[in-house]
PDB file of C-alpha atoms and ligand atoms in Angstrom:
ATOM      1  CA  MET A 282      24.192 -44.301  48.570  1.00  0.00           C
ATOM      2  CA  GLY A 283      24.369 -48.009  47.810  1.00  0.00           C
ATOM      3  CA  GLU A 284      26.412 -49.937  45.282  1.00  0.00           C
ATOM      4  CA  PHE A 285      23.423 -50.772  43.067  1.00  0.00           C
ATOM      5  CA  VAL A 286      20.673 -48.293  43.884  1.00  0.00           C
ATOM      6  CA  ARG A 287      21.083 -44.528  43.885  1.00  0.00           C
ATOM      7  CA  SER A 288      18.788 -41.576  44.265  1.00  0.00           C
ATOM      8  CA  GLU A 289      19.039 -38.012  43.004  1.00  0.00           C
ATOM      9  CA  VAL A 290      16.928 -35.056  44.011  1.00  0.00           C
ATOM     10  CA  ARG A 291      15.788 -33.139  40.910  1.00  0.00           C
ATOM     11  CA  GLY A 292      13.857 -30.211  42.321  1.00  0.00           C
ATOM     12  CA  ALA A 293      10.690 -31.684  43.802  1.00  0.00           C
ATOM     13  CA  VAL A 294      11.259 -35.053  42.108  1.00  0.00           C
ATOM     14  CA  LEU A 295      13.247 -37.967  43.531  1.00  0.00           C
ATOM     15  CA  LEU A 296      14.839 -40.040  40.752  1.00  0.00           C
ATOM     16  CA  ILE A 297      15.794 -43.570  41.835  1.00  0.00           C
ATOM     17  CA  THR A 298      17.980 -45.730  39.604  1.00  0.00           C
ATOM     18  CA  ILE A 299      18.416 -49.473  40.055  1.00  0.00           C
ATOM     19  CA  ASP A 300      21.845 -49.766  38.526  1.00  0.00           C
ATOM     20  CA  ARG A 301      23.191 -53.261  38.104  1.00  0.00           C
ATOM     21  CA  PRO A 302      23.263 -53.395  34.307  1.00  0.00           C
ATOM     22  CA  LYS A 303      25.587 -56.424  34.028  1.00  0.00           C
ATOM     23  CA  ALA A 304      22.711 -58.527  35.415  1.00  0.00           C
ATOM     24  CA  LEU A 305      20.015 -56.383  33.739  1.00  0.00           C
ATOM     25  CA  ASN A 306      19.332 -54.834  37.173  1.00  0.00           C
ATOM     26  CA  ALA A 307      18.134 -58.157  38.624  1.00  0.00           C
ATOM     27  CA  LEU A 308      16.963 -57.955  42.217  1.00  0.00           C
ATOM     28  CA  ASN A 309      19.174 -59.795  44.660  1.00  0.00           C
ATOM     29  CA  ARG A 310      19.006 -59.282  48.396  1.00  0.00           C
ATOM     30  CA  GLN A 311      21.528 -56.437  48.299  1.00  0.00           C
ATOM     31  CA  VAL A 312      19.601 -54.539  45.619  1.00  0.00           C
ATOM     32  CA  LEU A 313      16.381 -55.005  47.594  1.00  0.00           C
ATOM     33  CA  ASP A 314      18.088 -53.849  50.808  1.00  0.00           C
ATOM     34  CA  GLU A 315      19.438 -50.728  49.124  1.00  0.00           C
ATOM     35  CA  LEU A 316      16.086 -49.934  47.524  1.00  0.00           C
ATOM     36  CA  ALA A 317      14.297 -50.412  50.862  1.00  0.00           C
ATOM     37  CA  ALA A 318      16.723 -48.028  52.564  1.00  0.00           C
ATOM     38  CA  ILE A 319      16.070 -45.301  49.978  1.00  0.00           C
ATOM     39  CA  LEU A 320      12.310 -45.793  50.108  1.00  0.00           C
ATOM     40  CA  ALA A 321      12.379 -45.441  53.894  1.00  0.00           C
ATOM     41  CA  ASP A 322      13.056 -41.726  53.562  1.00  0.00           C
ATOM     42  CA  VAL A 323      11.949 -39.816  50.476  1.00  0.00           C
ATOM     43  CA  GLY A 324      12.572 -36.466  52.181  1.00  0.00           C
ATOM     44  CA  ASP A 325      10.622 -33.508  50.794  1.00  0.00           C
ATOM     45  CA  ALA A 326      10.076 -35.060  47.378  1.00  0.00           C
ATOM     46  CA  ARG A 327       6.629 -34.506  45.905  1.00  0.00           C
ATOM     47  CA  ALA A 328       6.882 -37.297  43.326  1.00  0.00           C
ATOM     48  CA  LEU A 329       9.210 -40.187  42.558  1.00  0.00           C
ATOM     49  CA  VAL A 330      10.519 -41.687  39.322  1.00  0.00           C
ATOM     50  CA  LEU A 331      11.994 -45.199  39.294  1.00  0.00           C
ATOM     51  CA  ARG A 332      14.165 -46.367  36.401  1.00  0.00           C
ATOM     52  CA  GLY A 333      16.712 -49.027  35.523  1.00  0.00           C
ATOM     53  CA  GLY A 334      20.355 -48.257  34.795  1.00  0.00           C
ATOM     54  CA  GLY A 335      21.926 -49.117  31.428  1.00  0.00           C
ATOM     55  CA  GLU A 336      20.294 -49.360  28.021  1.00  0.00           C
ATOM     56  CA  LYS A 337      18.493 -52.691  28.115  1.00  0.00           C
ATOM     57  CA  ALA A 338      16.426 -53.135  31.225  1.00  0.00           C
ATOM     58  CA  PHE A 339      14.232 -51.609  33.857  1.00  0.00           C
ATOM     59  CA  VAL A 340      14.623 -54.756  35.990  1.00  0.00           C
ATOM     60  CA  ALA A 341      14.826 -58.256  34.439  1.00  0.00           C
ATOM     61  CA  GLY A 342      13.407 -59.917  37.543  1.00  0.00           C
ATOM     62  CA  ALA A 343      14.492 -61.360  40.820  1.00  0.00           C
ATOM     63  CA  ASP A 344      18.078 -62.593  40.644  1.00  0.00           C
ATOM     64  CA  ILE A 345      17.970 -66.145  39.313  1.00  0.00           C
ATOM     65  CA  ALA A 346      21.579 -66.927  40.286  1.00  0.00           C
ATOM     66  CA  SER A 347      20.831 -66.114  43.904  1.00  0.00           C
ATOM     67  CA  MET A 348      17.625 -68.219  43.888  1.00  0.00           C
ATOM     68  CA  VAL A 349      18.812 -71.368  42.135  1.00  0.00           C
ATOM     69  CA  GLU A 350      20.033 -73.163  45.277  1.00  0.00           C
ATOM     70  CA  MET A 351      17.394 -71.837  47.684  1.00  0.00           C
ATOM     71  CA  ASP A 352      15.405 -74.250  49.814  1.00  0.00           C
ATOM     72  CA  THR A 353      11.748 -73.732  50.707  1.00  0.00           C
ATOM     73  CA  MET A 354      12.403 -71.687  53.828  1.00  0.00           C
ATOM     74  CA  GLN A 355      14.919 -69.447  52.087  1.00  0.00           C
ATOM     75  CA  ALA A 356      12.541 -68.948  49.158  1.00  0.00           C
ATOM     76  CA  HIS A 357       9.763 -67.998  51.545  1.00  0.00           C
ATOM     77  CA  ALA A 358      11.982 -65.486  53.333  1.00  0.00           C
ATOM     78  CA  PHE A 359      13.182 -64.031  50.009  1.00  0.00           C
ATOM     79  CA  ALA A 360       9.615 -63.616  48.715  1.00  0.00           C
ATOM     80  CA  ALA A 361       8.473 -62.104  52.014  1.00  0.00           C
ATOM     81  CA  PHE A 362      11.314 -59.603  51.922  1.00  0.00           C
ATOM     82  CA  GLY A 363      10.747 -58.769  48.245  1.00  0.00           C
ATOM     83  CA  GLN A 364       7.000 -58.393  48.783  1.00  0.00           C
ATOM     84  CA  GLY A 365       7.770 -56.073  51.699  1.00  0.00           C
ATOM     85  CA  VAL A 366       9.913 -53.803  49.551  1.00  0.00           C
ATOM     86  CA  VAL A 367       7.289 -53.754  46.791  1.00  0.00           C
ATOM     87  CA  ASP A 368       4.588 -53.004  49.390  1.00  0.00           C
ATOM     88  CA  ARG A 369       6.698 -50.171  50.774  1.00  0.00           C
ATOM     89  CA  LEU A 370       6.978 -48.680  47.280  1.00  0.00           C
ATOM     90  CA  GLU A 371       3.236 -48.994  46.734  1.00  0.00           C
ATOM     91  CA  ALA A 372       2.427 -47.413  50.107  1.00  0.00           C
ATOM     92  CA  LEU A 373       4.657 -44.344  49.678  1.00  0.00           C
ATOM     93  CA  PRO A 374       2.588 -41.231  50.337  1.00  0.00           C
ATOM     94  CA  ILE A 375       3.743 -39.472  47.135  1.00  0.00           C
ATOM     95  CA  PRO A 376       2.940 -40.427  43.522  1.00  0.00           C
ATOM     96  CA  THR A 377       5.418 -42.817  41.947  1.00  0.00           C
ATOM     97  CA  ILE A 378       6.160 -43.339  38.254  1.00  0.00           C
ATOM     98  CA  ALA A 379       7.966 -46.336  36.785  1.00  0.00           C
ATOM     99  CA  ALA A 380       9.980 -45.277  33.731  1.00  0.00           C
ATOM    100  CA  VAL A 381      10.234 -48.694  32.069  1.00  0.00           C
ATOM    101  CA  ASN A 382      13.230 -48.472  29.779  1.00  0.00           C
ATOM    102  CA  GLY A 383      13.549 -52.044  28.476  1.00  0.00           C
ATOM    103  CA  PHE A 384      12.840 -55.374  30.194  1.00  0.00           C
ATOM    104  CA  ALA A 385      10.430 -55.339  33.135  1.00  0.00           C
ATOM    105  CA  LEU A 386      10.121 -59.051  33.740  1.00  0.00           C
ATOM    106  CA  GLY A 387       9.153 -61.050  36.816  1.00  0.00           C
ATOM    107  CA  GLY A 388      10.130 -59.010  39.860  1.00  0.00           C
ATOM    108  CA  GLY A 389      10.706 -56.035  37.533  1.00  0.00           C
ATOM    109  CA  CYS A 390       7.109 -56.104  36.321  1.00  0.00           C
ATOM    110  CA  GLU A 391       6.007 -56.552  39.946  1.00  0.00           C
ATOM    111  CA  LEU A 392       8.036 -53.512  40.995  1.00  0.00           C
ATOM    112  CA  ALA A 393       6.600 -51.413  38.152  1.00  0.00           C
ATOM    113  CA  MET A 394       3.046 -52.446  39.070  1.00  0.00           C
ATOM    114  CA  ALA A 395       3.563 -51.131  42.611  1.00  0.00           C
ATOM    115  CA  CYS A 396       4.062 -47.657  41.131  1.00  0.00           C
ATOM    116  CA  ASP A 397       1.089 -45.375  40.592  1.00  0.00           C
ATOM    117  CA  LEU A 398       1.870 -44.879  36.915  1.00  0.00           C
ATOM    118  CA  ILE A 399       3.915 -46.791  34.347  1.00  0.00           C
ATOM    119  CA  LEU A 400       5.440 -45.143  31.283  1.00  0.00           C
ATOM    120  CA  ALA A 401       6.976 -47.439  28.678  1.00  0.00           C
ATOM    121  CA  SER A 402       9.888 -46.806  26.320  1.00  0.00           C
ATOM    122  CA  ARG A 403       9.477 -48.077  22.743  1.00  0.00           C
ATOM    123  CA  THR A 404      11.723 -51.008  23.709  1.00  0.00           C
ATOM    124  CA  ALA A 405       9.861 -51.851  26.926  1.00  0.00           C
ATOM    125  CA  VAL A 406       8.973 -55.509  27.451  1.00  0.00           C
ATOM    126  CA  PHE A 407       6.733 -56.621  30.303  1.00  0.00           C
ATOM    127  CA  GLY A 408       5.950 -60.106  31.532  1.00  0.00           C
ATOM    128  CA  GLN A 409       5.755 -62.623  34.330  1.00  0.00           C
ATOM    129  CA  PRO A 410       7.933 -65.409  32.889  1.00  0.00           C
ATOM    130  CA  GLU A 411       8.355 -67.285  36.181  1.00  0.00           C
ATOM    131  CA  VAL A 412       6.601 -70.466  34.964  1.00  0.00           C
ATOM    132  CA  LYS A 413       9.440 -70.847  32.445  1.00  0.00           C
ATOM    133  CA  LEU A 414      11.728 -71.237  35.469  1.00  0.00           C
ATOM    134  CA  GLY A 415       9.413 -73.640  37.261  1.00  0.00           C
ATOM    135  CA  VAL A 416       8.183 -71.124  39.812  1.00  0.00           C
ATOM    136  CA  ILE A 417       5.349 -68.644  40.217  1.00  0.00           C
ATOM    137  CA  PRO A 418       5.571 -64.848  40.577  1.00  0.00           C
ATOM    138  CA  GLY A 419       6.623 -64.182  44.158  1.00  0.00           C
ATOM    139  CA  PHE A 420       6.737 -60.401  44.595  1.00  0.00           C
ATOM    140  CA  GLY A 421       2.985 -59.816  44.108  1.00  0.00           C
ATOM    141  CA  GLY A 422       2.543 -60.571  40.396  1.00  0.00           C
ATOM    142  CA  THR A 423      -0.350 -63.007  40.709  1.00  0.00           C
ATOM    143  CA  GLN A 424      -2.292 -60.348  42.610  1.00  0.00           C
ATOM    144  CA  ARG A 425      -1.310 -56.973  41.157  1.00  0.00           C
ATOM    145  CA  LEU A 426      -1.439 -58.156  37.531  1.00  0.00           C
ATOM    146  CA  VAL A 427      -5.050 -59.265  38.069  1.00  0.00           C
ATOM    147  CA  ARG A 428      -5.844 -55.837  39.512  1.00  0.00           C
ATOM    148  CA  ALA A 429      -3.982 -54.089  36.679  1.00  0.00           C
ATOM    149  CA  VAL A 430      -5.349 -55.901  33.619  1.00  0.00           C
ATOM    150  CA  GLY A 431      -8.233 -58.050  34.861  1.00  0.00           C
ATOM    151  CA  SER A 432      -8.444 -61.700  35.796  1.00  0.00           C
ATOM    152  CA  GLN A 433      -8.602 -63.361  32.376  1.00  0.00           C
ATOM    153  CA  ARG A 434      -5.777 -61.356  30.803  1.00  0.00           C
ATOM    154  CA  ALA A 435      -3.612 -61.836  33.886  1.00  0.00           C
ATOM    155  CA  ARG A 436      -4.221 -65.575  33.861  1.00  0.00           C
ATOM    156  CA  GLU A 437      -3.161 -65.809  30.230  1.00  0.00           C
ATOM    157  CA  LEU A 438       0.022 -63.849  30.954  1.00  0.00           C
ATOM    158  CA  VAL A 439       1.085 -65.773  34.081  1.00  0.00           C
ATOM    159  CA  PHE A 440       0.165 -69.183  32.609  1.00  0.00           C
ATOM    160  CA  THR A 441       2.081 -68.611  29.361  1.00  0.00           C
ATOM    161  CA  GLY A 442       4.850 -66.393  30.749  1.00  0.00           C
ATOM    162  CA  ARG A 443       4.884 -64.594  27.392  1.00  0.00           C
ATOM    163  CA  ASN A 444       6.401 -61.164  26.823  1.00  0.00           C
ATOM    164  CA  VAL A 445       4.251 -58.090  26.254  1.00  0.00           C
ATOM    165  CA  LYS A 446       5.693 -55.240  24.185  1.00  0.00           C
ATOM    166  CA  ALA A 447       5.071 -51.574  24.940  1.00  0.00           C
ATOM    167  CA  GLU A 448       2.065 -51.007  22.647  1.00  0.00           C
ATOM    168  CA  GLU A 449       0.256 -54.071  23.960  1.00  0.00           C
ATOM    169  CA  ALA A 450       1.045 -53.058  27.547  1.00  0.00           C
ATOM    170  CA  VAL A 451      -0.789 -49.787  26.867  1.00  0.00           C
ATOM    171  CA  GLN A 452      -3.733 -51.635  25.264  1.00  0.00           C
ATOM    172  CA  LEU A 453      -3.943 -53.870  28.338  1.00  0.00           C
ATOM    173  CA  GLY A 454      -3.931 -50.869  30.668  1.00  0.00           C
ATOM    174  CA  LEU A 455      -0.670 -52.034  32.225  1.00  0.00           C
ATOM    175  CA  ALA A 456       1.230 -48.953  31.001  1.00  0.00           C
ATOM    176  CA  LEU A 457      -0.121 -45.442  30.550  1.00  0.00           C
ATOM    177  CA  ARG A 458       1.630 -44.578  27.279  1.00  0.00           C
ATOM    178  CA  VAL A 459       4.637 -45.272  25.078  1.00  0.00           C
ATOM    179  CA  CYS A 460       7.391 -42.643  25.203  1.00  0.00           C
ATOM    180  CA  ASP A 461      10.325 -41.753  22.938  1.00  0.00           C
ATOM    181  CA  ASP A 462      12.355 -40.589  25.941  1.00  0.00           C
ATOM    182  CA  VAL A 463      10.783 -42.387  28.840  1.00  0.00           C
ATOM    183  CA  VAL A 464      12.883 -40.983  31.685  1.00  0.00           C
ATOM    184  CA  ALA A 465      12.514 -37.372  30.493  1.00  0.00           C
ATOM    185  CA  GLU A 466       8.765 -37.842  30.064  1.00  0.00           C
ATOM    186  CA  ALA A 467       8.449 -39.486  33.478  1.00  0.00           C
ATOM    187  CA  ILE A 468      10.284 -36.582  35.103  1.00  0.00           C
ATOM    188  CA  ALA A 469       8.101 -34.072  33.218  1.00  0.00           C
ATOM    189  CA  LEU A 470       4.991 -35.894  34.426  1.00  0.00           C
ATOM    190  CA  ALA A 471       6.357 -35.963  37.982  1.00  0.00           C
ATOM    191  CA  GLU A 472       7.030 -32.212  37.787  1.00  0.00           C
ATOM    192  CA  GLN A 473       3.486 -31.584  36.562  1.00  0.00           C
ATOM    193  CA  ILE A 474       2.177 -33.489  39.593  1.00  0.00           C
ATOM    194  CA  ALA A 475       4.637 -31.749  41.924  1.00  0.00           C
ATOM    195  CA  ALA A 476       3.324 -28.312  40.904  1.00  0.00           C
ATOM    196  CA  ASN A 477      -0.038 -29.109  42.510  1.00  0.00           C
ATOM    197  CA  GLY A 478      -0.960 -28.800  46.171  1.00  0.00           C
ATOM    198  CA  PRO A 479       1.256 -31.506  47.681  1.00  0.00           C
ATOM    199  CA  ILE A 480      -1.032 -32.388  50.554  1.00  0.00           C
ATOM    200  CA  ALA A 481      -3.993 -32.668  48.190  1.00  0.00           C
ATOM    201  CA  VAL A 482      -1.982 -34.940  45.878  1.00  0.00           C
ATOM    202  CA  ARG A 483      -1.006 -37.164  48.828  1.00  0.00           C
ATOM    203  CA  LEU A 484      -4.613 -37.329  49.976  1.00  0.00           C
ATOM    204  CA  CYS A 485      -5.747 -38.288  46.456  1.00  0.00           C
ATOM    205  CA  LYS A 486      -3.337 -41.201  46.636  1.00  0.00           C
ATOM    206  CA  ARG A 487      -4.511 -42.084  50.147  1.00  0.00           C
ATOM    207  CA  ALA A 488      -8.158 -42.054  49.017  1.00  0.00           C
ATOM    208  CA  ILE A 489      -7.393 -44.372  46.093  1.00  0.00           C
ATOM    209  CA  LEU A 490      -5.042 -46.744  47.932  1.00  0.00           C
ATOM    210  CA  ASP A 491      -6.866 -47.044  51.249  1.00  0.00           C
ATOM    211  CA  ASN A 492     -10.199 -47.698  49.603  1.00  0.00           C
ATOM    212  CA  ASP A 493      -9.056 -50.293  47.103  1.00  0.00           C
ATOM    213  CA  GLY A 494     -11.455 -53.200  47.431  1.00  0.00           C
ATOM    214  CA  GLN A 495     -13.850 -51.352  49.752  1.00  0.00           C
ATOM    215  CA  ALA A 496     -17.574 -51.085  49.124  1.00  0.00           C
ATOM    216  CA  LEU A 497     -18.401 -47.823  47.327  1.00  0.00           C
ATOM    217  CA  SER A 498     -20.414 -46.502  50.288  1.00  0.00           C
ATOM    218  CA  ALA A 499     -17.499 -46.956  52.716  1.00  0.00           C
ATOM    219  CA  ALA A 500     -15.045 -45.536  50.181  1.00  0.00           C
ATOM    220  CA  LEU A 501     -17.166 -42.419  49.749  1.00  0.00           C
ATOM    221  CA  VAL A 502     -17.240 -41.862  53.521  1.00  0.00           C
ATOM    222  CA  SER A 503     -13.447 -42.017  53.504  1.00  0.00           C
ATOM    223  CA  GLU A 504     -13.262 -39.675  50.498  1.00  0.00           C
ATOM    224  CA  ARG A 505     -15.371 -36.960  52.111  1.00  0.00           C
ATOM    225  CA  GLN A 506     -13.364 -37.165  55.333  1.00  0.00           C
ATOM    226  CA  LEU A 507     -10.154 -36.642  53.349  1.00  0.00           C
ATOM    227  CA  PHE A 508     -11.845 -33.828  51.375  1.00  0.00           C
ATOM    228  CA  ALA A 509     -12.764 -32.132  54.656  1.00  0.00           C
ATOM    229  CA  LEU A 510      -9.213 -32.562  55.939  1.00  0.00           C
ATOM    230  CA  CYS A 511      -7.957 -30.428  53.032  1.00  0.00           C
ATOM    231  CA  PHE A 512      -9.823 -27.504  54.576  1.00  0.00           C
ATOM    232  CA  ALA A 513      -7.461 -27.626  57.561  1.00  0.00           C
ATOM    233  CA  THR A 514      -4.554 -26.717  55.256  1.00  0.00           C
ATOM    234  CA  VAL A 515      -3.053 -23.384  54.243  1.00  0.00           C
ATOM    235  CA  ASP A 516      -2.818 -24.748  50.706  1.00  0.00           C
ATOM    236  CA  GLN A 517      -6.615 -25.005  50.373  1.00  0.00           C
ATOM    237  CA  LYS A 518      -7.020 -21.323  51.293  1.00  0.00           C
ATOM    238  CA  GLU A 519      -4.142 -20.373  48.984  1.00  0.00           C
ATOM    239  CA  GLY A 520      -5.315 -22.523  46.063  1.00  0.00           C
ATOM    240  CA  MET A 521      -8.847 -21.186  46.106  1.00  0.00           C
ATOM    241  CA  ALA A 522      -7.833 -17.561  46.845  1.00  0.00           C
ATOM    242  CA  ALA A 523      -5.334 -17.705  43.957  1.00  0.00           C
ATOM    243  CA  PHE A 524      -8.037 -18.982  41.608  1.00  0.00           C
ATOM    244  CA  LEU A 525     -10.392 -16.163  42.601  1.00  0.00           C
ATOM    245  CA  ALA A 526      -7.616 -13.555  42.275  1.00  0.00           C
ATOM    246  CA  ARG A 527      -6.609 -15.002  38.886  1.00  0.00           C
ATOM    247  CA  ARG A 528      -3.038 -15.625  39.994  1.00  0.00           C
ATOM    248  CA  LYS A 529      -0.867 -18.729  40.246  1.00  0.00           C
ATOM    249  CA  ALA A 530      -1.102 -20.545  43.579  1.00  0.00           C
ATOM    250  CA  GLU A 531       2.010 -20.758  45.770  1.00  0.00           C
ATOM    251  CA  PHE A 532       1.619 -24.022  47.617  1.00  0.00           C
ATOM    252  CA  LEU A 533       3.549 -24.467  50.849  1.00  0.00           C
ATOM    253  CA  GLY A 534       2.679 -28.067  51.622  1.00  0.00           C
ATOM    254  CA  ALA A 535       1.071 -26.882  54.826  1.00  0.00           C
TER     255      ALA A 535
HETATM  256  N1  CAA B 810      18.604 -62.838  37.279  1.00  0.00           N
HETATM  257  C1  CAA B 810      19.947 -62.936  37.192  1.00  0.00           C
HETATM  258  N2  CAA B 810      20.656 -62.573  36.126  1.00  0.00           N
HETATM  259  C2  CAA B 810      19.969 -62.120  35.061  1.00  0.00           C
HETATM  260  C3  CAA B 810      18.579 -61.987  35.060  1.00  0.00           C
HETATM  261  C4  CAA B 810      17.891 -62.369  36.238  1.00  0.00           C
HETATM  262  N3  CAA B 810      16.551 -62.251  36.359  1.00  0.00           N
HETATM  263  N4  CAA B 810      18.181 -61.527  33.862  1.00  0.00           N
HETATM  264  C5  CAA B 810      19.308 -61.357  33.143  1.00  0.00           C
HETATM  265  N5  CAA B 810      20.391 -61.710  33.861  1.00  0.00           N
HETATM  266  C6  CAA B 810      21.791 -61.686  33.458  1.00  0.00           C
HETATM  267  C7  CAA B 810      22.118 -62.817  32.498  1.00  0.00           C
HETATM  268  O1  CAA B 810      22.378 -64.018  33.224  1.00  0.00           O
HETATM  269  C8  CAA B 810      23.338 -62.266  31.816  1.00  0.00           C
HETATM  270  O2  CAA B 810      24.446 -62.418  32.660  1.00  0.00           O
HETATM  271  P1  CAA B 810      25.877 -62.920  32.048  1.00  0.00           P
HETATM  272  O3  CAA B 810      26.232 -61.869  31.039  1.00  0.00           O
HETATM  273  O4  CAA B 810      26.766 -62.919  33.256  1.00  0.00           O
HETATM  274  O5  CAA B 810      25.633 -64.263  31.456  1.00  0.00           O
HETATM  275  C9  CAA B 810      23.047 -60.775  31.723  1.00  0.00           C
HETATM  276  O6  CAA B 810      22.049 -60.512  32.715  1.00  0.00           O
HETATM  277  C10 CAA B 810      22.488 -60.349  30.390  1.00  0.00           C
HETATM  278  O7  CAA B 810      21.357 -61.164  30.100  1.00  0.00           O
HETATM  279  P2  CAA B 810      21.202 -62.007  28.744  1.00  0.00           P
HETATM  280  O8  CAA B 810      22.536 -62.367  28.188  1.00  0.00           O
HETATM  281  O9  CAA B 810      20.256 -63.124  29.011  1.00  0.00           O
HETATM  282  O10 CAA B 810      20.532 -60.889  27.831  1.00  0.00           O
HETATM  283  P3  CAA B 810      19.560 -61.130  26.578  1.00  0.00           P
HETATM  284  O11 CAA B 810      19.426 -59.800  25.917  1.00  0.00           O
HETATM  285  O12 CAA B 810      20.011 -62.281  25.759  1.00  0.00           O
HETATM  286  O13 CAA B 810      18.142 -61.533  27.232  1.00  0.00           O
HETATM  287  C11 CAA B 810      16.347 -61.331  28.798  1.00  0.00           C
HETATM  288  C12 CAA B 810      17.453 -60.605  28.014  1.00  0.00           C
HETATM  289  C13 CAA B 810      15.279 -61.858  27.793  1.00  0.00           C
HETATM  290  C14 CAA B 810      15.719 -60.335  29.747  1.00  0.00           C
HETATM  291  C15 CAA B 810      16.948 -62.524  29.557  1.00  0.00           C
HETATM  292  O14 CAA B 810      18.077 -62.065  30.287  1.00  0.00           O
HETATM  293  C16 CAA B 810      16.001 -63.175  30.516  1.00  0.00           C
HETATM  294  O15 CAA B 810      15.134 -63.940  30.108  1.00  0.00           O
HETATM  295  N6  CAA B 810      16.160 -62.910  31.835  1.00  0.00           N
HETATM  296  C17 CAA B 810      15.387 -63.527  32.880  1.00  0.00           C
HETATM  297  C18 CAA B 810      13.984 -62.953  32.944  1.00  0.00           C
HETATM  298  C19 CAA B 810      13.197 -63.690  34.004  1.00  0.00           C
HETATM  299  O16 CAA B 810      12.955 -64.873  33.901  1.00  0.00           O
HETATM  300  N7  CAA B 810      12.756 -62.957  35.047  1.00  0.00           N
HETATM  301  C20 CAA B 810      11.991 -63.509  36.130  1.00  0.00           C
HETATM  302  C21 CAA B 810      12.925 -63.889  37.256  1.00  0.00           C
HETATM  303  S1  CAA B 810      12.123 -64.812  38.507  1.00  0.00           S
HETATM  304  C22 CAA B 810      11.284 -63.680  39.414  1.00  0.00           C
HETATM  305  O17 CAA B 810      11.330 -62.486  39.180  1.00  0.00           O
HETATM  306  C23 CAA B 810      10.491 -64.242  40.542  1.00  0.00           C
HETATM  307  C24 CAA B 810       9.676 -63.269  41.287  1.00  0.00           C
HETATM  308  O18 CAA B 810       8.585 -62.888  40.912  1.00  0.00           O
HETATM  309  C25 CAA B 810      10.116 -62.847  42.579  1.00  0.00           C
END
C-alpha cells in the first residue's frame, strides 16, 4: 500500500482512493507510480471504483508545484508517464467507475474520462483548466474530451478552461448522473455489474474498447467472435440453464 494511493477489496469490488487531500489529491510522480502499481494487479475484482480522499476533490489535476520548473524533456516524460497510467486504467479488463466527489480538473478530469462510467457528487466540478496555466491538457484531455462530449463542446471547454458543474456534466454526457452519496452509489453500481457473468462483462468491455473508431462492419465481425467465445464458458451454460429453470444463475467466472 502506498503513501497516497490505497485499495480496499469490498466483496467483488476494488475501491481505490487517491488520498493526498492537502494538495486536493494532485497527481505527482509518486501518486502516479502508486496508482500504476495498484492498477497492475486488480486480483479477482469484477469492478473497480476510483475516488478521491478528503471532502473537496476527486483529483485537482497534475501537480503544479512539481511541474513549474520542468524543462521540455521533463515535461514530455511526465506527460508520457501520466498518459501511460491513464491508458492502463482505460484498458483494464473490468468495468471502472469514477466516483467524482468534488474537483476533477485537468489530470483529474482526464483520469475520470479513462473510466467506463462517471458518477458525480452534487459538488463535482469538471474541467480542463490547463490554458489558465499556459499549457495544454497532457494526460489525454484533448482527445478523450472530444470523444466524450463531441468536438465543438470539447473545443469550447479546453479553449476557455471553464469549470463545469455536476448537472451540466450530465447534460454534456460527461457524467452519467448526479448522486447524493456518490461513493455509495458507485459501489452499488459496481456490485450490480459484478453480479453478472464476469467473463461476459469483460467481453462487453473488450468489444466496446477494441472497436472504438473501427468501421461498423469490422466491429460487428469482432462482436460476433466475442459472442461465440462466450459459448466456450461454463457461465454461458449456467446463465441460460438458470433462466430456463427459473432460478438465479451462479456464475463462476469460468
Ligand atoms: N497541483 C498542486 N497543488 C494543488 C493543485 C494542483 N493541481 N490543486 C490544488 N492544489 C493545492 C493548493 O496549492 C493548496 O495547497 P496549499 O494549501 O499548500 O496552498 C491546496 O491544494 C488547496 O487548494 P486551494 O487553496 O487552491 O483550494 P481552493 O478551494 O481555493 O481551490 C481549486 C480549489 C479551484 C481546485 C484550486 O485549487 C485550483 O484551481 N487548482 C488547480 C486546478 C488546475 O489547474 N488543474 C490542472 C493542473 S495541470 C494538469 O492537470 C495538466 C495535465 O493535463 C497533465
